[in-house]
mmCIF file of C-alpha atoms and ligand atoms in Angstrom:
data_model
loop_
_atom_site.group_PDB
_atom_site.id
_atom_site.type_symbol
_atom_site.label_atom_id
_atom_site.label_comp_id
_atom_site.label_asym_id
_atom_site.label_seq_id
_atom_site.Cartn_x
_atom_site.Cartn_y
_atom_site.Cartn_z
ATOM 1 C CA MET A 993 218.241 -112.905 -71.816
ATOM 2 C CA THR A 994 214.616 -113.472 -72.866
ATOM 3 C CA GLN A 995 213.864 -117.628 -72.062
ATOM 4 C CA THR A 996 211.588 -119.223 -74.778
ATOM 5 C CA PRO A 997 208.817 -120.715 -72.714
ATOM 6 C CA ILE A 998 207.925 -124.007 -73.769
ATOM 7 C CA THR A 999 204.419 -123.913 -72.879
ATOM 8 C CA LEU A 1000 202.844 -120.628 -73.859
ATOM 9 C CA THR A 1001 199.593 -119.253 -71.785
ATOM 10 C CA ALA A 1002 198.335 -115.568 -71.237
ATOM 11 C CA HIS A 1003 200.856 -115.000 -68.094
ATOM 12 C CA SER A 1004 203.903 -115.514 -70.391
ATOM 13 C CA THR A 1005 205.250 -111.509 -71.029
ATOM 14 C CA ILE A 1006 204.535 -110.596 -74.955
ATOM 15 C CA GLU A 1007 207.959 -110.548 -74.973
ATOM 16 C CA GLN A 1008 207.874 -114.159 -74.777
ATOM 17 C CA TRP A 1009 205.086 -114.722 -77.366
ATOM 18 C CA LEU A 1010 206.738 -112.734 -79.807
ATOM 19 C CA GLY A 1011 210.179 -115.134 -79.216
ATOM 20 C CA HIS A 1012 208.501 -117.892 -79.710
ATOM 21 C CA ALA A 1013 208.564 -120.037 -82.861
ATOM 22 C CA GLU A 1014 204.631 -120.789 -83.104
ATOM 23 C CA GLY A 1015 203.318 -117.653 -80.375
ATOM 24 C CA GLY A 1016 205.733 -114.851 -82.488
ATOM 25 C CA PRO A 1017 203.581 -115.364 -86.412
ATOM 26 C CA VAL A 1018 200.561 -115.711 -84.425
ATOM 27 C CA LEU A 1019 200.666 -112.474 -82.006
ATOM 28 C CA ARG A 1020 202.349 -110.751 -85.073
ATOM 29 C CA GLY A 1021 199.049 -111.851 -87.649
ATOM 30 C CA PHE A 1022 196.597 -110.601 -84.678
ATOM 31 C CA LEU A 1023 198.290 -107.309 -84.184
ATOM 32 C CA ALA A 1024 198.963 -106.622 -88.027
ATOM 33 C CA GLN A 1025 194.585 -107.371 -88.197
ATOM 34 C CA ALA A 1026 194.616 -104.701 -85.138
ATOM 35 C CA GLY A 1027 196.224 -102.311 -87.154
ATOM 36 C CA THR A 1028 198.824 -101.455 -85.278
ATOM 37 C CA ASP A 1029 202.672 -103.654 -84.914
ATOM 38 C CA GLU A 1030 204.851 -104.774 -81.904
ATOM 39 C CA ALA A 1031 207.048 -101.361 -82.056
ATOM 40 C CA ALA A 1032 204.009 -99.436 -81.145
ATOM 41 C CA LEU A 1033 204.273 -101.879 -77.887
ATOM 42 C CA GLY A 1034 207.051 -100.098 -76.759
ATOM 43 C CA PRO A 1035 208.086 -101.214 -73.171
ATOM 44 C CA ALA A 1036 204.402 -102.638 -72.468
ATOM 45 C CA ARG A 1037 206.235 -105.800 -74.136
ATOM 46 C CA SER A 1038 207.336 -106.783 -70.785
ATOM 47 C CA MET A 1039 203.387 -107.080 -69.596
ATOM 48 C CA PRO A 1040 201.966 -110.780 -69.606
ATOM 49 C CA LEU A 1041 200.046 -110.532 -72.399
ATOM 50 C CA GLN A 1042 196.598 -111.410 -70.412
ATOM 51 C CA GLN A 1043 197.235 -107.793 -68.961
ATOM 52 C CA LEU A 1044 196.215 -106.092 -72.546
ATOM 53 C CA VAL A 1045 192.832 -107.573 -71.925
ATOM 54 C CA ALA A 1046 192.478 -104.817 -68.446
ATOM 55 C CA LEU A 1047 194.721 -102.298 -70.784
ATOM 56 C CA SER A 1048 192.540 -102.247 -73.222
ATOM 57 C CA GLN A 1049 189.466 -101.356 -71.721
ATOM 58 C CA GLY A 1050 186.782 -103.719 -73.994
ATOM 59 C CA THR A 1051 189.426 -103.398 -77.008
ATOM 60 C CA LEU A 1052 190.400 -107.007 -76.361
ATOM 61 C CA PRO A 1053 188.119 -109.353 -74.669
ATOM 62 C CA GLN A 1054 189.077 -112.210 -72.805
ATOM 63 C CA GLU A 1055 188.191 -115.054 -75.397
ATOM 64 C CA ALA A 1056 190.857 -113.096 -77.859
ATOM 65 C CA VAL A 1057 193.642 -113.768 -75.855
ATOM 66 C CA ASP A 1058 191.811 -117.206 -74.731
ATOM 67 C CA GLY A 1059 191.961 -117.776 -78.826
ATOM 68 C CA LEU A 1060 195.027 -117.079 -78.788
ATOM 69 C CA VAL A 1061 196.990 -118.936 -76.049
ATOM 70 C CA LYS A 1062 194.499 -121.702 -77.498
ATOM 71 C CA GLN A 1063 196.028 -121.443 -81.012
ATOM 72 C CA VAL A 1064 199.430 -122.022 -80.088
ATOM 73 C CA ASN A 1065 198.575 -125.260 -78.005
ATOM 74 C CA GLY A 1066 196.701 -127.504 -80.033
ATOM 75 C CA GLY A 1067 192.937 -126.190 -78.812
ATOM 76 C CA VAL A 1068 193.245 -126.236 -75.221
ATOM 77 C CA ILE A 1069 194.219 -123.433 -72.540
ATOM 78 C CA PRO A 1070 197.408 -124.895 -70.370
ATOM 79 C CA GLU A 1071 197.957 -124.886 -67.247
ATOM 80 C CA THR A 1072 200.287 -122.249 -65.689
ATOM 81 C CA ASP A 1073 204.045 -122.834 -65.325
ATOM 82 C CA PRO A 1074 204.011 -122.212 -61.367
ATOM 83 C CA SER A 1075 207.159 -120.844 -62.086
ATOM 84 C CA VAL A 1076 205.424 -117.624 -63.718
ATOM 85 C CA TRP A 1077 204.610 -114.956 -61.142
ATOM 86 C CA GLN A 1078 201.136 -114.864 -59.877
ATOM 87 C CA GLU A 1079 199.949 -113.481 -56.906
ATOM 88 C CA ARG A 1080 199.552 -115.488 -53.294
ATOM 89 C CA ILE A 1081 197.076 -114.815 -51.192
ATOM 90 C CA VAL A 1082 198.393 -114.740 -47.488
ATOM 91 C CA PRO A 1083 194.786 -116.178 -46.111
ATOM 92 C CA GLY A 1084 193.936 -114.000 -42.640
ATOM 93 C CA ARG A 1085 197.084 -111.443 -43.052
ATOM 94 C CA PHE A 1086 195.003 -108.582 -42.651
ATOM 95 C CA GLU A 1087 192.050 -110.371 -40.021
ATOM 96 C CA GLY A 1088 190.942 -107.869 -37.894
ATOM 97 C CA ARG A 1089 192.355 -104.961 -39.258
ATOM 98 C CA THR A 1090 190.235 -102.068 -40.467
ATOM 99 C CA VAL A 1091 192.612 -100.434 -43.631
ATOM 100 C CA ILE A 1092 191.801 -97.356 -45.794
ATOM 101 C CA VAL A 1093 192.462 -97.264 -49.282
ATOM 102 C CA THR A 1094 192.321 -94.310 -51.305
ATOM 103 C CA GLY A 1095 192.121 -94.668 -55.260
ATOM 104 C CA ALA A 1096 190.157 -97.635 -54.347
ATOM 105 C CA GLY A 1097 187.750 -97.297 -57.529
ATOM 106 C CA SER A 1098 191.370 -98.202 -60.495
ATOM 107 C CA GLY A 1099 194.508 -99.564 -60.871
ATOM 108 C CA ILE A 1100 197.076 -99.285 -57.949
ATOM 109 C CA GLY A 1101 194.132 -98.433 -55.291
ATOM 110 C CA ARG A 1102 191.829 -101.018 -56.787
ATOM 111 C CA ALA A 1103 194.219 -104.353 -56.822
ATOM 112 C CA THR A 1104 195.032 -102.944 -53.212
ATOM 113 C CA ALA A 1105 191.885 -103.003 -51.988
ATOM 114 C CA SER A 1106 190.941 -106.292 -53.327
ATOM 115 C CA ARG A 1107 193.976 -108.085 -51.943
ATOM 116 C CA VAL A 1108 193.037 -107.185 -48.500
ATOM 117 C CA ALA A 1109 190.137 -107.837 -48.507
ATOM 118 C CA ARG A 1110 190.831 -111.052 -49.651
ATOM 119 C CA GLU A 1111 193.075 -111.684 -47.089
ATOM 120 C CA GLY A 1112 190.492 -111.187 -44.353
ATOM 121 C CA GLY A 1113 190.433 -107.524 -43.560
ATOM 122 C CA ARG A 1114 187.993 -104.619 -43.625
ATOM 123 C CA VAL A 1115 188.374 -102.340 -46.510
ATOM 124 C CA LEU A 1116 187.232 -98.481 -46.238
ATOM 125 C CA ALA A 1117 187.266 -97.861 -49.953
ATOM 126 C CA VAL A 1118 187.491 -94.199 -51.448
ATOM 127 C CA ASP A 1119 187.312 -92.851 -54.928
ATOM 128 C CA ILE A 1120 186.116 -90.007 -56.475
ATOM 129 C CA ALA A 1121 184.437 -92.502 -58.947
ATOM 130 C CA ALA A 1122 181.146 -93.749 -57.070
ATOM 131 C CA ASP A 1123 180.568 -96.637 -59.563
ATOM 132 C CA ARG A 1124 183.779 -97.389 -59.647
ATOM 133 C CA LEU A 1125 183.903 -98.684 -55.948
ATOM 134 C CA GLU A 1126 180.378 -100.502 -57.165
ATOM 135 C CA ASN A 1127 182.167 -102.660 -59.954
ATOM 136 C CA LEU A 1128 184.905 -103.225 -56.726
ATOM 137 C CA VAL A 1129 181.913 -103.932 -54.267
ATOM 138 C CA ALA A 1130 180.187 -106.245 -56.768
ATOM 139 C CA THR A 1131 183.605 -107.830 -57.636
ATOM 140 C CA LEU A 1132 184.754 -108.620 -53.689
ATOM 141 C CA ASN A 1133 181.541 -110.337 -52.936
ATOM 142 C CA GLY A 1134 181.102 -111.548 -49.935
ATOM 143 C CA HIS A 1135 184.246 -109.615 -48.363
ATOM 144 C CA GLN A 1136 184.256 -106.820 -45.832
ATOM 145 C CA VAL A 1137 183.956 -103.574 -48.388
ATOM 146 C CA VAL A 1138 182.586 -100.318 -47.418
ATOM 147 C CA PRO A 1139 182.765 -98.050 -50.828
ATOM 148 C CA ILE A 1140 182.803 -94.254 -50.162
ATOM 149 C CA ALA A 1141 182.696 -92.169 -52.521
ATOM 150 C CA ALA A 1142 184.444 -88.841 -51.674
ATOM 151 C CA ASP A 1143 186.911 -86.369 -53.422
ATOM 152 C CA LEU A 1144 189.897 -85.923 -51.291
ATOM 153 C CA THR A 1145 189.950 -82.763 -52.311
ATOM 154 C CA ASP A 1146 187.349 -82.060 -50.573
ATOM 155 C CA THR A 1147 188.428 -80.345 -47.281
ATOM 156 C CA ALA A 1148 184.922 -82.359 -45.708
ATOM 157 C CA ALA A 1149 186.544 -85.377 -47.075
ATOM 158 C CA ALA A 1150 188.596 -87.325 -44.838
ATOM 159 C CA GLN A 1151 185.945 -86.569 -41.776
ATOM 160 C CA ARG A 1152 183.283 -88.480 -43.966
ATOM 161 C CA ILE A 1153 185.560 -90.952 -44.200
ATOM 162 C CA ILE A 1154 186.872 -90.964 -40.948
ATOM 163 C CA ALA A 1155 183.712 -91.558 -39.870
ATOM 164 C CA GLY A 1156 183.388 -95.282 -42.286
ATOM 165 C CA ALA A 1157 185.701 -96.319 -39.846
ATOM 166 C CA ASN A 1158 184.290 -96.579 -36.271
ATOM 167 C CA GLY A 1159 187.068 -95.632 -34.414
ATOM 168 C CA ARG A 1160 189.286 -98.297 -35.607
ATOM 169 C CA ILE A 1161 191.254 -97.783 -38.400
ATOM 170 C CA ASP A 1162 194.836 -100.061 -38.310
ATOM 171 C CA ALA A 1163 195.940 -99.097 -41.773
ATOM 172 C CA LEU A 1164 195.855 -96.645 -44.659
ATOM 173 C CA ALA A 1165 197.192 -96.444 -48.489
ATOM 174 C CA ASN A 1166 197.251 -93.074 -49.456
ATOM 175 C CA VAL A 1167 197.393 -94.731 -52.849
ATOM 176 C CA ALA A 1168 194.805 -91.888 -55.086
ATOM 177 C CA GLY A 1169 196.771 -89.497 -57.428
ATOM 178 C CA ILE A 1170 196.631 -88.123 -61.098
ATOM 179 C CA ASN A 1171 199.107 -87.293 -63.742
ATOM 180 C CA ASP A 1172 200.094 -84.270 -64.938
ATOM 181 C CA ASP A 1173 200.223 -83.484 -68.476
ATOM 182 C CA PHE A 1174 204.530 -83.710 -69.093
ATOM 183 C CA SER A 1175 204.885 -80.058 -69.051
ATOM 184 C CA PRO A 1176 207.720 -78.628 -67.831
ATOM 185 C CA LEU A 1177 208.033 -75.459 -65.398
ATOM 186 C CA HIS A 1178 208.266 -72.596 -68.648
ATOM 187 C CA GLU A 1179 204.909 -73.895 -69.673
ATOM 188 C CA VAL A 1180 203.269 -75.649 -66.296
ATOM 189 C CA SER A 1181 199.507 -73.862 -66.168
ATOM 190 C CA ASP A 1182 198.539 -72.516 -62.709
ATOM 191 C CA ALA A 1183 195.492 -74.803 -63.037
ATOM 192 C CA MET A 1184 197.456 -78.185 -63.784
ATOM 193 C CA TRP A 1185 200.041 -76.751 -60.965
ATOM 194 C CA THR A 1186 197.146 -76.749 -58.472
ATOM 195 C CA ARG A 1187 195.030 -79.628 -59.056
ATOM 196 C CA VAL A 1188 197.907 -81.876 -58.732
ATOM 197 C CA PHE A 1189 199.505 -80.475 -55.896
ATOM 198 C CA ALA A 1190 195.426 -80.522 -54.412
ATOM 199 C CA VAL A 1191 195.077 -84.541 -55.185
ATOM 200 C CA ASN A 1192 198.675 -85.407 -54.776
ATOM 201 C CA VAL A 1193 199.670 -83.817 -51.889
ATOM 202 C CA GLU A 1194 196.353 -81.466 -50.056
ATOM 203 C CA GLY A 1195 194.276 -84.667 -50.295
ATOM 204 C CA LEU A 1196 196.646 -87.411 -48.905
ATOM 205 C CA MET A 1197 198.068 -84.606 -46.271
ATOM 206 C CA ARG A 1198 194.361 -84.297 -44.885
ATOM 207 C CA LEU A 1199 193.651 -87.233 -44.974
ATOM 208 C CA THR A 1200 196.891 -88.693 -43.126
ATOM 209 C CA ARG A 1201 196.524 -85.953 -40.497
ATOM 210 C CA ALA A 1202 192.892 -86.973 -40.079
ATOM 211 C CA VAL A 1203 194.076 -90.565 -39.216
ATOM 212 C CA LEU A 1204 197.090 -90.342 -37.228
ATOM 213 C CA PRO A 1205 194.784 -89.079 -34.066
ATOM 214 C CA VAL A 1206 192.977 -92.676 -34.581
ATOM 215 C CA MET A 1207 196.123 -94.225 -35.275
ATOM 216 C CA LEU A 1208 198.020 -92.814 -32.207
ATOM 217 C CA ASP A 1209 195.108 -93.389 -29.690
ATOM 218 C CA ALA A 1210 195.785 -97.206 -30.698
ATOM 219 C CA GLY A 1211 199.562 -96.874 -29.881
ATOM 220 C CA HIS A 1212 199.849 -99.078 -33.873
ATOM 221 C CA GLY A 1213 198.636 -98.206 -37.468
ATOM 222 C CA SER A 1214 200.788 -98.590 -40.724
ATOM 223 C CA ILE A 1215 200.267 -95.581 -43.289
ATOM 224 C CA VAL A 1216 201.937 -96.474 -47.080
ATOM 225 C CA ASN A 1217 202.086 -93.308 -49.212
ATOM 226 C CA VAL A 1218 202.048 -93.907 -53.411
ATOM 227 C CA ALA A 1219 204.862 -91.491 -54.679
ATOM 228 C CA SER A 1220 206.545 -93.100 -58.057
ATOM 229 C CA GLU A 1221 209.489 -93.092 -59.620
ATOM 230 C CA ALA A 1222 208.798 -89.356 -59.964
ATOM 231 C CA GLY A 1223 209.571 -89.061 -56.544
ATOM 232 C CA LEU A 1224 212.912 -90.245 -56.831
ATOM 233 C CA ARG A 1225 214.168 -88.050 -60.384
ATOM 234 C CA GLY A 1226 213.159 -85.419 -62.152
ATOM 235 C CA SER A 1227 212.807 -87.386 -65.950
ATOM 236 C CA ALA A 1228 209.646 -89.077 -65.366
ATOM 237 C CA SER A 1229 207.081 -86.717 -66.142
ATOM 238 C CA GLY A 1230 206.105 -82.662 -65.609
ATOM 239 C CA VAL A 1231 207.217 -80.190 -63.439
ATOM 240 C CA ALA A 1232 203.953 -80.175 -61.523
ATOM 241 C CA TYR A 1233 203.510 -84.036 -60.832
ATOM 242 C CA THR A 1234 207.495 -84.376 -60.380
ATOM 243 C CA ALA A 1235 207.185 -81.831 -57.547
ATOM 244 C CA SER A 1236 204.198 -83.472 -56.270
ATOM 245 C CA LYS A 1237 205.321 -86.939 -55.453
ATOM 246 C CA HIS A 1238 208.808 -85.532 -54.484
ATOM 247 C CA ALA A 1239 206.494 -83.812 -51.042
ATOM 248 C CA VAL A 1240 205.186 -87.263 -50.914
ATOM 249 C CA VAL A 1241 208.292 -88.162 -50.446
ATOM 250 C CA GLY A 1242 208.836 -85.684 -48.327
ATOM 251 C CA ILE A 1243 205.464 -86.154 -45.891
ATOM 252 C CA THR A 1244 206.264 -89.308 -45.416
ATOM 253 C CA ARG A 1245 209.975 -89.005 -44.351
ATOM 254 C CA SER A 1246 208.876 -86.596 -42.083
ATOM 255 C CA THR A 1247 205.809 -88.285 -40.211
ATOM 256 C CA ALA A 1248 208.117 -91.962 -39.837
ATOM 257 C CA PHE A 1249 210.423 -89.108 -37.935
ATOM 258 C CA MET A 1250 207.700 -87.589 -35.489
ATOM 259 C CA TYR A 1251 205.601 -90.745 -34.723
ATOM 260 C CA ALA A 1252 208.228 -93.647 -34.788
ATOM 261 C CA LYS A 1253 207.994 -93.814 -30.898
ATOM 262 C CA GLU A 1254 204.461 -93.817 -31.158
ATOM 263 C CA GLY A 1255 203.757 -97.336 -32.878
ATOM 264 C CA LEU A 1256 203.254 -95.962 -36.340
ATOM 265 C CA ARG A 1257 205.564 -97.309 -39.484
ATOM 266 C CA ILE A 1258 205.123 -94.863 -42.273
ATOM 267 C CA ASN A 1259 206.309 -95.541 -45.791
ATOM 268 C CA ALA A 1260 206.153 -95.069 -49.941
ATOM 269 C CA VAL A 1261 205.856 -96.720 -52.851
ATOM 270 C CA ALA A 1262 207.839 -95.361 -55.887
ATOM 271 C CA PRO A 1263 206.465 -97.010 -59.125
ATOM 272 C CA GLY A 1264 207.520 -97.442 -62.216
ATOM 273 C CA GLY A 1265 205.117 -97.958 -64.815
ATOM 274 C CA VAL A 1266 202.126 -99.254 -64.393
ATOM 275 C CA ALA A 1267 199.421 -100.767 -66.495
ATOM 276 C CA THR A 1268 196.871 -99.353 -65.193
ATOM 277 C CA GLY A 1269 195.616 -96.401 -67.787
ATOM 278 C CA ILE A 1270 195.682 -93.311 -65.477
ATOM 279 C CA PRO A 1271 194.437 -90.393 -67.545
ATOM 280 C CA MET A 1272 196.193 -87.972 -69.158
ATOM 281 C CA PRO A 1273 194.305 -84.536 -68.546
ATOM 282 C CA GLY A 1274 194.676 -82.425 -71.793
ATOM 283 C CA THR A 1275 197.364 -82.626 -74.845
ATOM 284 C CA PRO A 1276 201.009 -83.747 -73.841
ATOM 285 C CA SER A 1277 203.467 -81.072 -73.452
ATOM 286 C CA ALA A 1278 205.226 -81.462 -77.099
ATOM 287 C CA TYR A 1279 208.895 -79.963 -75.157
ATOM 288 C CA GLY A 1280 208.244 -82.405 -71.681
ATOM 289 C CA SER A 1281 207.112 -85.689 -74.135
ATOM 290 C CA THR A 1282 210.238 -84.993 -76.699
ATOM 291 C CA ARG A 1283 212.594 -84.929 -73.122
ATOM 292 C CA LEU A 1284 210.902 -87.580 -71.610
ATOM 293 C CA GLU A 1285 210.172 -90.189 -74.439
ATOM 294 C CA ALA A 1286 214.690 -90.243 -74.126
ATOM 295 C CA ALA A 1287 214.619 -90.971 -70.959
ATOM 296 C CA ARG A 1288 212.344 -93.596 -70.934
ATOM 297 C CA VAL A 1289 214.236 -96.283 -72.355
ATOM 298 C CA ASN A 1290 215.519 -96.559 -69.178
ATOM 299 C CA ILE A 1291 212.001 -98.218 -67.774
ATOM 300 C CA PRO A 1292 212.959 -102.038 -67.941
ATOM 301 C CA SER A 1293 209.403 -103.123 -67.603
ATOM 302 C CA ILE A 1294 205.624 -102.375 -67.275
ATOM 303 C CA ALA A 1295 204.013 -104.064 -63.884
ATOM 304 C CA ASP A 1296 200.858 -105.117 -63.589
ATOM 305 C CA PRO A 1297 198.963 -103.513 -60.608
ATOM 306 C CA ALA A 1298 199.083 -106.489 -58.598
ATOM 307 C CA HIS A 1299 203.017 -106.643 -58.808
ATOM 308 C CA LEU A 1300 202.396 -103.042 -56.498
ATOM 309 C CA SER A 1301 199.517 -104.211 -54.373
ATOM 310 C CA ALA A 1302 201.575 -106.851 -53.213
ATOM 311 C CA THR A 1303 204.754 -104.631 -52.534
ATOM 312 C CA ILE A 1304 202.175 -102.458 -50.934
ATOM 313 C CA SER A 1305 200.256 -104.779 -48.823
ATOM 314 C CA PHE A 1306 203.396 -106.202 -47.489
ATOM 315 C CA LEU A 1307 204.713 -102.716 -46.201
ATOM 316 C CA LEU A 1308 200.607 -102.342 -44.459
ATOM 317 C CA SER A 1309 200.645 -105.550 -42.842
ATOM 318 C CA ASP A 1310 202.903 -106.482 -40.149
ATOM 319 C CA ASP A 1311 205.439 -108.151 -42.384
ATOM 320 C CA GLY A 1312 206.815 -104.748 -42.820
ATOM 321 C CA VAL A 1313 207.437 -104.320 -38.818
ATOM 322 C CA ASN A 1314 210.145 -103.470 -38.805
ATOM 323 C CA ILE A 1315 210.118 -101.227 -41.768
ATOM 324 C CA ASN A 1316 209.292 -97.016 -40.960
ATOM 325 C CA GLY A 1317 210.382 -94.444 -43.383
ATOM 326 C CA ALA A 1318 211.671 -96.336 -46.381
ATOM 327 C CA ILE A 1319 211.166 -95.024 -50.386
ATOM 328 C CA LEU A 1320 210.804 -98.302 -51.331
ATOM 329 C CA PRO A 1321 210.878 -98.933 -55.462
ATOM 330 C CA SER A 1322 208.997 -101.379 -57.099
ATOM 331 C CA ASP A 1323 209.983 -100.190 -60.479
ATOM 332 C CA ASP A 1324 211.470 -103.140 -61.650
ATOM 333 C CA GLY A 1325 214.797 -101.692 -61.689
ATOM 334 C CA TRP A 1326 214.111 -98.062 -62.980
ATOM 335 C CA SER A 1327 216.020 -96.986 -59.390
ATOM 336 C CA ALA A 1328 219.007 -98.627 -60.151
ATOM 337 C CA VAL A 1329 219.662 -97.100 -63.352
HETATM 338 N N1 NAD B 2189 200.068 -95.902 -63.214
HETATM 339 C C1 NAD B 2189 201.329 -95.567 -63.311
HETATM 340 O O1 NAD B 2189 202.095 -95.814 -64.300
HETATM 341 C C2 NAD B 2189 202.274 -95.086 -61.730
HETATM 342 C C3 NAD B 2189 203.592 -94.843 -62.247
HETATM 343 C C4 NAD B 2189 204.190 -94.225 -60.607
HETATM 344 C C5 NAD B 2189 203.361 -93.831 -59.570
HETATM 345 N N2 NAD B 2189 201.738 -93.772 -59.760
HETATM 346 C C6 NAD B 2189 200.726 -93.279 -58.883
HETATM 347 O O2 NAD B 2189 200.042 -94.405 -58.528
HETATM 348 C C7 NAD B 2189 199.026 -93.852 -57.901
HETATM 349 C C8 NAD B 2189 197.402 -94.984 -57.878
HETATM 350 O O3 NAD B 2189 197.737 -94.860 -59.792
HETATM 351 P P1 NAD B 2189 196.829 -95.491 -60.980
HETATM 352 O O4 NAD B 2189 198.132 -95.856 -61.771
HETATM 353 O O5 NAD B 2189 196.620 -96.413 -60.084
HETATM 354 O O6 NAD B 2189 196.090 -94.485 -61.466
HETATM 355 P P2 NAD B 2189 193.698 -94.950 -62.196
HETATM 356 O O7 NAD B 2189 193.643 -93.274 -62.161
HETATM 357 O O8 NAD B 2189 193.842 -96.232 -61.829
HETATM 358 O O9 NAD B 2189 193.895 -94.476 -60.473
HETATM 359 C C9 NAD B 2189 193.626 -93.901 -59.460
HETATM 360 C C10 NAD B 2189 191.912 -93.183 -58.888
HETATM 361 O O10 NAD B 2189 191.973 -92.478 -58.082
HETATM 362 C C11 NAD B 2189 190.687 -92.062 -57.911
HETATM 363 N N3 NAD B 2189 190.724 -90.688 -58.402
HETATM 364 C C12 NAD B 2189 191.359 -89.120 -58.514
HETATM 365 N N4 NAD B 2189 191.377 -88.650 -58.068
HETATM 366 C C13 NAD B 2189 190.715 -88.473 -56.923
HETATM 367 C C14 NAD B 2189 189.780 -87.707 -56.344
HETATM 368 N N5 NAD B 2189 190.060 -86.229 -55.973
HETATM 369 N N6 NAD B 2189 189.708 -88.390 -54.614
HETATM 370 C C15 NAD B 2189 189.689 -89.496 -54.770
HETATM 371 N N7 NAD B 2189 189.761 -90.269 -55.592
HETATM 372 C C16 NAD B 2189 190.341 -89.933 -56.838
HETATM 373 C C17 NAD B 2189 190.615 -92.492 -59.642
HETATM 374 O O11 NAD B 2189 188.714 -92.161 -59.723
HETATM 375 C C18 NAD B 2189 191.227 -93.590 -59.749
HETATM 376 O O12 NAD B 2189 189.726 -94.238 -59.517
HETATM 377 C C19 NAD B 2189 198.812 -92.560 -58.431
HETATM 378 O O13 NAD B 2189 198.969 -91.822 -57.226
HETATM 379 C C20 NAD B 2189 199.559 -92.175 -59.163
HETATM 380 O O14 NAD B 2189 200.463 -91.029 -58.835
HETATM 381 C C21 NAD B 2189 201.221 -94.406 -60.970
#
């Protein structure tokens, strides 16, 4: 049941805005002006209004959201209700730790790199997109972030990344990944299959293989692999992506078992839907899209990347001390359906 908040802010969900006596008409009017309506929002209704700024990639500026908030609050931006979830930094949790984060240029990887850095860690931020890393470093001015532009499908990438660590790697977050085009097996192209496995599976395996000797020598280390709801079920994506994320689950379990006596912890997080704008390569398969659409009604909500970095940083940190080999859904309950 959705409760109508007394005070609407940018952190109130779109659902709360739409259900609010004043906020509903204001937001509906805004959507109409933008040539759309609430029906187009789908599961995005569960997102905080603020999230639309990042998701729109420039189309919806911060001023527009601030304008809506002011419109329903007598011209002022009220303080955020403390009961609304907000990222709460744990000061010093990664102090003295070196953490590699792949996919650090965008979405979940960026949120994870940012959180670890703001909690005192030295982050080796890896991404294929050098410009995104530059932006991350600029945003985290004053924190320890070492950008390493690398394509994880390049067989030389892992050694280059390790070289940046100066012999110390306390944790590794394998976040980088790509989507498929929702194609089912009778349609999947060799190119799609090969590309998805090259990034999501082989890139992850090769970097982890290079990192493990450093962690084994040190006698400690925490690895978090980002799988997906598609690693738990067959109805979340196309066959290539689904198979690749099942492979990530297998790599996680095998590695956790193999090094359980060596002081290493290896876990995976399985996100549900996350508002990151992860690109869809090419035109989505019509057959796959129709099948997946029917299953998508079970998605409870779309998460903010900061929700995922909360889960990932917990497992990366010493707070995950007794957790090894877990495949932890971070999906608002989708996996329970
Ligand atoms: N967004 C979702 O709904 C969702 C759901 C479940 C799982 N995931 C998984 O979460 C992870 C992060 O996804 P996201 O949504 O943040 O995506 P994103 O596209 O926002 O970020 C992924 C980053 O990885 C980088 N990258 C891609 N290929 C690379 C390569 N070959 N070498 C180095 N870097 C590369 C990209 O440049 C990008 O910055 C992925 O593994 C994805 O499969 C995402």
